[in-house]
JSON list of C-alpha atoms in Angstrom, two decimals:
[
{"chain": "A", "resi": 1, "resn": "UNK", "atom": "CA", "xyz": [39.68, 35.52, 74.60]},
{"chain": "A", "resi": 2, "resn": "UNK", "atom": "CA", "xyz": [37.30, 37.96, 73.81]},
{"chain": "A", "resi": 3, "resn": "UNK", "atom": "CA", "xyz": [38.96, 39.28, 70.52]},
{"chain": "A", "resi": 4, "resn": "UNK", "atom": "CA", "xyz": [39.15, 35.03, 69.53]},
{"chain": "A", "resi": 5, "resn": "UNK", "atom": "CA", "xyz": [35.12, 34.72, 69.77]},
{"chain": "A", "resi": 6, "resn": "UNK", "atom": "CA", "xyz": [34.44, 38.20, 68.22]},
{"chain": "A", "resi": 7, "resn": "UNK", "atom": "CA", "xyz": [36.71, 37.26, 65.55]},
{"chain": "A", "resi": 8, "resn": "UNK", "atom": "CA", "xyz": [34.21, 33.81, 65.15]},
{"chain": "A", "resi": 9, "resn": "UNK", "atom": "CA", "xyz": [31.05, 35.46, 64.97]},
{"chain": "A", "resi": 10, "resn": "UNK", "atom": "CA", "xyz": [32.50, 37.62, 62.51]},
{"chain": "A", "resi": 11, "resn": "UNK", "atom": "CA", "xyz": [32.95, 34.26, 59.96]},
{"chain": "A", "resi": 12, "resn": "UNK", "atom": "CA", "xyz": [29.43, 33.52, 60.97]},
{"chain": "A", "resi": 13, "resn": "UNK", "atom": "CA", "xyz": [28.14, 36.93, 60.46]},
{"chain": "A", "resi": 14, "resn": "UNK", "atom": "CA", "xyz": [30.22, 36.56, 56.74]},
{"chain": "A", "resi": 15, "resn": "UNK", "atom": "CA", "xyz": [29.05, 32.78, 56.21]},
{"chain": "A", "resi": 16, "resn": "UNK", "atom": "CA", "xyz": [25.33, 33.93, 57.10]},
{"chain": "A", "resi": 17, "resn": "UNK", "atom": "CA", "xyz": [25.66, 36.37, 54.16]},
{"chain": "A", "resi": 18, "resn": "UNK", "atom": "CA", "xyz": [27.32, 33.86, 51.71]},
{"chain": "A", "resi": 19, "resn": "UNK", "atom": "CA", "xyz": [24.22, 31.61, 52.63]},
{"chain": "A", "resi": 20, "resn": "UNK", "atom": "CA", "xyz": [21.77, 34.46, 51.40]},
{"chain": "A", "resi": 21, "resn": "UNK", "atom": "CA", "xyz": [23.49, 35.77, 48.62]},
{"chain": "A", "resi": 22, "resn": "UNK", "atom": "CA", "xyz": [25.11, 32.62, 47.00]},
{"chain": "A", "resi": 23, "resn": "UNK", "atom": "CA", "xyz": [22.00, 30.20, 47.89]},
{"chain": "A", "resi": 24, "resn": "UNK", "atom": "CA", "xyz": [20.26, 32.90, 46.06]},
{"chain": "A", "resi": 25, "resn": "UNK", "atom": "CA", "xyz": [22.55, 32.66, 43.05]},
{"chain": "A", "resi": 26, "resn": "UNK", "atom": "CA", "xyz": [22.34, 28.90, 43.65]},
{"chain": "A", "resi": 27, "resn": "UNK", "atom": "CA", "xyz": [18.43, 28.78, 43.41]},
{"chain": "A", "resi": 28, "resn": "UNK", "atom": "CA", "xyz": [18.76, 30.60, 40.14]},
{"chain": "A", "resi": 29, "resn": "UNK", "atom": "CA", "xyz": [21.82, 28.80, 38.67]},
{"chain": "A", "resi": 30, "resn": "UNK", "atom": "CA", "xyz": [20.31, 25.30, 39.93]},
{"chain": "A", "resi": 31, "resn": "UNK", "atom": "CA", "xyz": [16.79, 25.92, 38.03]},
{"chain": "A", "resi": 32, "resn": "UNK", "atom": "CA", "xyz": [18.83, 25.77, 35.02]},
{"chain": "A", "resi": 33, "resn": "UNK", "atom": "CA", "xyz": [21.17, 22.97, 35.59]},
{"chain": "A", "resi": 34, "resn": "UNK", "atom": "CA", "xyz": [18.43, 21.23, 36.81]},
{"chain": "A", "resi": 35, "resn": "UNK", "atom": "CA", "xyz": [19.76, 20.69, 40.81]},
{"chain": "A", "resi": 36, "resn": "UNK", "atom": "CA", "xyz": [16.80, 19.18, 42.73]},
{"chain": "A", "resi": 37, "resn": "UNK", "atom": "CA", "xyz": [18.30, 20.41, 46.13]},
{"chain": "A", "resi": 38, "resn": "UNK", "atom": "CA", "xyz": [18.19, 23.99, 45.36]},
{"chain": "A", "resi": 39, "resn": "UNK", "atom": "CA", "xyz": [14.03, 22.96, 45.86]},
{"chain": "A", "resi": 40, "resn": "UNK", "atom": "CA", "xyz": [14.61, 21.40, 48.84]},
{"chain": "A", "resi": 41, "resn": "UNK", "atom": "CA", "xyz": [11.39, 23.26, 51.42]},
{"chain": "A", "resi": 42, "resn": "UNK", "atom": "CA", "xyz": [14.46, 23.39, 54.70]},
{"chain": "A", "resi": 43, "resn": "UNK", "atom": "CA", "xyz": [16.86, 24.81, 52.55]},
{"chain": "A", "resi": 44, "resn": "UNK", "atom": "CA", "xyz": [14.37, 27.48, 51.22]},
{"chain": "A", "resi": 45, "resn": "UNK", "atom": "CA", "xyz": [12.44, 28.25, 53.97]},
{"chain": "A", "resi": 46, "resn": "UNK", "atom": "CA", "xyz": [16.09, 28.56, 55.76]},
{"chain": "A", "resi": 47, "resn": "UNK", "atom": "CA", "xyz": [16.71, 31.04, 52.88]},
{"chain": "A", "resi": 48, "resn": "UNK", "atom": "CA", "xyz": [13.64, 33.19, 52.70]},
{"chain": "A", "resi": 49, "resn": "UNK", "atom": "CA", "xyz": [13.75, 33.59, 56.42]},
{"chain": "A", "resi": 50, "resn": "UNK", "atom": "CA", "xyz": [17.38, 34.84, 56.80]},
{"chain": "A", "resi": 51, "resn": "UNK", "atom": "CA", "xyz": [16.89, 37.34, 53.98]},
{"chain": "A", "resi": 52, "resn": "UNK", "atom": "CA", "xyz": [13.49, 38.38, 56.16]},
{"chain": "A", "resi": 53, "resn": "UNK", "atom": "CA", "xyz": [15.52, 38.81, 59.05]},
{"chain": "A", "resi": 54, "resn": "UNK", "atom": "CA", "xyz": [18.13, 41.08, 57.45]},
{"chain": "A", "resi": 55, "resn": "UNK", "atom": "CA", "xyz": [15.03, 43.08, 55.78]},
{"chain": "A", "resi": 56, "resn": "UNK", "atom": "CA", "xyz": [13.33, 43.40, 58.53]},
{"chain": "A", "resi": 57, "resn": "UNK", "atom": "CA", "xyz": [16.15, 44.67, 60.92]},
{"chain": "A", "resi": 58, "resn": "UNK", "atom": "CA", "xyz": [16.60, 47.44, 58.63]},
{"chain": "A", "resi": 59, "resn": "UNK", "atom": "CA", "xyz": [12.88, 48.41, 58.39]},
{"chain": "A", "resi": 60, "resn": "UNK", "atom": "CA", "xyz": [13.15, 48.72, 62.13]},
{"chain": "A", "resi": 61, "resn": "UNK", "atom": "CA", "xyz": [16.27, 50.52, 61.81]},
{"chain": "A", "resi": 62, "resn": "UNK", "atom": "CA", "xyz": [18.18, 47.66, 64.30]},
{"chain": "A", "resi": 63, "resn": "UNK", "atom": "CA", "xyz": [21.71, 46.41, 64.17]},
{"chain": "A", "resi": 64, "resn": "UNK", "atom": "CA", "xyz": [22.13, 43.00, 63.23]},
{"chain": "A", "resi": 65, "resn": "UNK", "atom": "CA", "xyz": [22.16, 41.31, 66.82]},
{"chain": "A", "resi": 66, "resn": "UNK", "atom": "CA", "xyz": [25.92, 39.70, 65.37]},
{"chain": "A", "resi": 67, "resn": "UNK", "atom": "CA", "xyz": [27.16, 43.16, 64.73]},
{"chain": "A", "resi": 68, "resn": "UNK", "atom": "CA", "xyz": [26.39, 44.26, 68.27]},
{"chain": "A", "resi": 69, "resn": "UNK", "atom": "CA", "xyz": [27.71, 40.77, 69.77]},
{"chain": "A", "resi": 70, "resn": "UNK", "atom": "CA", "xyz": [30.61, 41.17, 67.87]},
{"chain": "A", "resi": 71, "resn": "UNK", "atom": "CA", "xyz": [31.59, 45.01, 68.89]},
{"chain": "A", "resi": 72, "resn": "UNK", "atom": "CA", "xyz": [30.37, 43.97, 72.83]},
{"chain": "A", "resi": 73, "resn": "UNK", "atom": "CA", "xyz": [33.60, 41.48, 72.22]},
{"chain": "A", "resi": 74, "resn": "UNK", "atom": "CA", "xyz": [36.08, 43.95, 70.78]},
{"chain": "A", "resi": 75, "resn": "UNK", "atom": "CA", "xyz": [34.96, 46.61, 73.53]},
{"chain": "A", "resi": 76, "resn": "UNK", "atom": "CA", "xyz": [35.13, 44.54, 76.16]},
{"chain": "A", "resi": 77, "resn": "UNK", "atom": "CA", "xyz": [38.94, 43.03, 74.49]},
{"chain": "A", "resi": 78, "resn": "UNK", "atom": "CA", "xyz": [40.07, 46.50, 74.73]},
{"chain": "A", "resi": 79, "resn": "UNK", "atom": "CA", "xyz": [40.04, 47.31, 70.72]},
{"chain": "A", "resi": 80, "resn": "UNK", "atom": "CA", "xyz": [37.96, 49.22, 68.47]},
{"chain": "A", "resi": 81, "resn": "UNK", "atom": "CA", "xyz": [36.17, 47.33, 66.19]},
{"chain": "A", "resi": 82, "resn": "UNK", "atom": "CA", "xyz": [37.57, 45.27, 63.41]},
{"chain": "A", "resi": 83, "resn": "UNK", "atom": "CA", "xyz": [41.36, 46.68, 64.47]},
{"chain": "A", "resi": 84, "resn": "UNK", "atom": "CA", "xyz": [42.84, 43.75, 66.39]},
{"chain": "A", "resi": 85, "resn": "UNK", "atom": "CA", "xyz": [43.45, 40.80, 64.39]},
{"chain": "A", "resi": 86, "resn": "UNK", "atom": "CA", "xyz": [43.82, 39.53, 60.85]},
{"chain": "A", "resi": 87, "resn": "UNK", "atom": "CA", "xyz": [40.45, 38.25, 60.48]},
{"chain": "A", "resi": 88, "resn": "UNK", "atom": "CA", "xyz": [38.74, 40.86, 61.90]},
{"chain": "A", "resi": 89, "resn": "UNK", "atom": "CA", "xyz": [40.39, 43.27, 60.00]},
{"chain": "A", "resi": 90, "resn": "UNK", "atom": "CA", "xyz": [40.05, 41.68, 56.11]},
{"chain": "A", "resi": 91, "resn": "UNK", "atom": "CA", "xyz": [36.70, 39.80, 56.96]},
{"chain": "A", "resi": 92, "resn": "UNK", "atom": "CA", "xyz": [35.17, 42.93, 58.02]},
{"chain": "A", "resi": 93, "resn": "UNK", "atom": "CA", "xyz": [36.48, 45.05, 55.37]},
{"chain": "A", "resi": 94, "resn": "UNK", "atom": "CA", "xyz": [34.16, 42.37, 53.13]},
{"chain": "A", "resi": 95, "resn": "UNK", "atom": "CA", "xyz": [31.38, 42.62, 55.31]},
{"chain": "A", "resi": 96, "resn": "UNK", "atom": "CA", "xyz": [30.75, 46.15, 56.42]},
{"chain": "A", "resi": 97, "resn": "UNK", "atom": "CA", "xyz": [30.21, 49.30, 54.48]},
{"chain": "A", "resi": 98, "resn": "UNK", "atom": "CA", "xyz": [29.98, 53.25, 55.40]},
{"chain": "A", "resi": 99, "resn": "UNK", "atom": "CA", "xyz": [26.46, 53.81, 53.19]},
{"chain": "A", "resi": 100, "resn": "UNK", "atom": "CA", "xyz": [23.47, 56.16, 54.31]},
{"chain": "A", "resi": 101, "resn": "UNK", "atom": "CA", "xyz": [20.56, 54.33, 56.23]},
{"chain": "A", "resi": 102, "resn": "UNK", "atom": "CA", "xyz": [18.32, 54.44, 53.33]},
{"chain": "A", "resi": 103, "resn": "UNK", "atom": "CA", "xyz": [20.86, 52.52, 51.04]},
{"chain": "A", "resi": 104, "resn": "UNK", "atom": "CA", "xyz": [20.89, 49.29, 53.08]},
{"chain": "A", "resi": 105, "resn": "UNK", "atom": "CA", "xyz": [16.97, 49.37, 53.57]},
{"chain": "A", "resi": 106, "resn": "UNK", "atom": "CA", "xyz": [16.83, 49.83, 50.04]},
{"chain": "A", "resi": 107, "resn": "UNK", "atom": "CA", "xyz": [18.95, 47.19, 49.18]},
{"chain": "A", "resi": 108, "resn": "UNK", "atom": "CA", "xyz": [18.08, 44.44, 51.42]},
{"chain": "A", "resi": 109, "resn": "UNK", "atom": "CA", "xyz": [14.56, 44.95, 50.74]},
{"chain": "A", "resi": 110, "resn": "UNK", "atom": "CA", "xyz": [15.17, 44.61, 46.95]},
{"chain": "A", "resi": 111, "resn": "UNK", "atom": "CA", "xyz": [17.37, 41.49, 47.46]},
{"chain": "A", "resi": 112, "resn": "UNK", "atom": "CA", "xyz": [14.15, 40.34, 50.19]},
{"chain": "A", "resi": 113, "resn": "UNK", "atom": "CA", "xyz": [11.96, 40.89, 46.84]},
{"chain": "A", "resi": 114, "resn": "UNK", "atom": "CA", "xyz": [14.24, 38.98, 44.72]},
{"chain": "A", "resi": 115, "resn": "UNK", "atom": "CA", "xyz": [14.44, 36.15, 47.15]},
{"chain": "A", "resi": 116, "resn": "UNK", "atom": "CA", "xyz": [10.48, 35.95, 47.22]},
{"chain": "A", "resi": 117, "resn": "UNK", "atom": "CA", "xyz": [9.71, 36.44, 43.24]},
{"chain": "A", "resi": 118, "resn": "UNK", "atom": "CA", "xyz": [12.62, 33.26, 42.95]},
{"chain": "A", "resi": 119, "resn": "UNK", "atom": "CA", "xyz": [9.97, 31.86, 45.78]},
{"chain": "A", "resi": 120, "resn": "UNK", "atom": "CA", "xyz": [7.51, 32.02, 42.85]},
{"chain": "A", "resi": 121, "resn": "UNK", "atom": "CA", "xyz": [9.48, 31.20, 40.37]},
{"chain": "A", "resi": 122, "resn": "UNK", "atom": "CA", "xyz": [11.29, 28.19, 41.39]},
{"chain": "A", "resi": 123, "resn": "UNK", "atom": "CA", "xyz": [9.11, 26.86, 43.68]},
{"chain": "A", "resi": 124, "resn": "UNK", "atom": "CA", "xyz": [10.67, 24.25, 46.51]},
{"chain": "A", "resi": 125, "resn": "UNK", "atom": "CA", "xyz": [9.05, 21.07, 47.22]},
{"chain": "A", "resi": 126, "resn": "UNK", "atom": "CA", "xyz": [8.07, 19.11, 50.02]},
{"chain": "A", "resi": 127, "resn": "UNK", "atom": "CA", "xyz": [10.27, 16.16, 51.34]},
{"chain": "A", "resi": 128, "resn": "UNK", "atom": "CA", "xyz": [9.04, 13.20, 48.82]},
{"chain": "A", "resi": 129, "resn": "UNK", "atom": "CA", "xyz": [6.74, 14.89, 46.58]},
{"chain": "A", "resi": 130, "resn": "UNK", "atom": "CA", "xyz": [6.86, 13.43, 43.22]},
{"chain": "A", "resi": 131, "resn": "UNK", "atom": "CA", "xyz": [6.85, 16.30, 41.01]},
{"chain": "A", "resi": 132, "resn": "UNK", "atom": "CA", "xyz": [9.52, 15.23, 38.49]},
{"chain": "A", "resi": 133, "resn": "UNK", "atom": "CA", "xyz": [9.36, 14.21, 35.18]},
{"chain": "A", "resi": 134, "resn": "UNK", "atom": "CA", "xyz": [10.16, 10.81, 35.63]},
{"chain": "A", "resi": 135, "resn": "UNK", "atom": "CA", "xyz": [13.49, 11.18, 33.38]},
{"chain": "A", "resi": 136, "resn": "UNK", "atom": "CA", "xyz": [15.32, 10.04, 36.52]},
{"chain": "A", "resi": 137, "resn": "UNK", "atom": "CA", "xyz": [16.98, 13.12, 35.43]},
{"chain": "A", "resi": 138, "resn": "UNK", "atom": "CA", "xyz": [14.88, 15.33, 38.63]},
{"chain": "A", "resi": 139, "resn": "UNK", "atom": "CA", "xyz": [13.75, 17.52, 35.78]},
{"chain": "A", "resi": 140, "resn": "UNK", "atom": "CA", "xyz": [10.41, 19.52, 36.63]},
{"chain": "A", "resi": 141, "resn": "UNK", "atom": "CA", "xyz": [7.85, 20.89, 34.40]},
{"chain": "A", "resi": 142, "resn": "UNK", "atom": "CA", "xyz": [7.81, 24.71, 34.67]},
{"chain": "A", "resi": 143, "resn": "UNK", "atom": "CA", "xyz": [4.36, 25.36, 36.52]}
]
């Protein structure tokens, strides 16, 4: 039972970083085409404060708290890490990496920047503000 939940928070731990990295890409990609949800204030603030998380857990030099749930599991199931079952074994292969320290702090605090200039950028809007265009097309003017 134990290997069964620590292979679950493993697809949450890999769902929380598709939710980062592709709502980031989505943000970008939606200011073009023009999607009105990619503004929505839940969505971003959801955003802006998972990529703050990750940044700063690796400021303060912490695991993720999912990592450590998720190796408490395997421990306690008998296994090493990311050895017992299918998905543990391919998700984590897409989600962890053997990198120095430095690299991930480096890296999640450039993708935190990122996340915070497209903040700028793209700004998100409240529930029912009327900033379109009125093309019925939920185009904005670039402020």
């Amino acid at each position: 039972m134990y290997s069964l939940v620590a292979d679950a928070i493993l697809v949450v731990h890999f769902a929380f970083i598709v939710f980062v990295l592709g709502g980031q890409a989505c943000v970008v990609v939606g200011r073009f085409l023009n999607w009105r949800w990619v503004r929505n204030m839940t969505f971003r603030l959801c955003h802006i404060l998972a990529i703050g998380i990750v940044v700063a857990l690796s400021w303060a030099d912490q695991l993720c708290p999912l990592t450590t749930w998720e190796n408490s599991l395997r421990y306690a199931a008998g296994e090493q890490p990311y050895a017992g079952s299918f998905v543990g074994y391919w998700v984590g292969r897409l989600v962890y990496y053997d990198a120095p320290q430095w690299v991930f702090i480096v890296g999640y605090s450039l993708f935190g920047a990122l996340v915070l200039a497209t903040w700028i950028w793209i700004r998100p809007e409240r529930e029912g503000s009327n900033t379109s265009t009125g093309d019925g097309h939920g185009k904005h003017p670039d402020r």
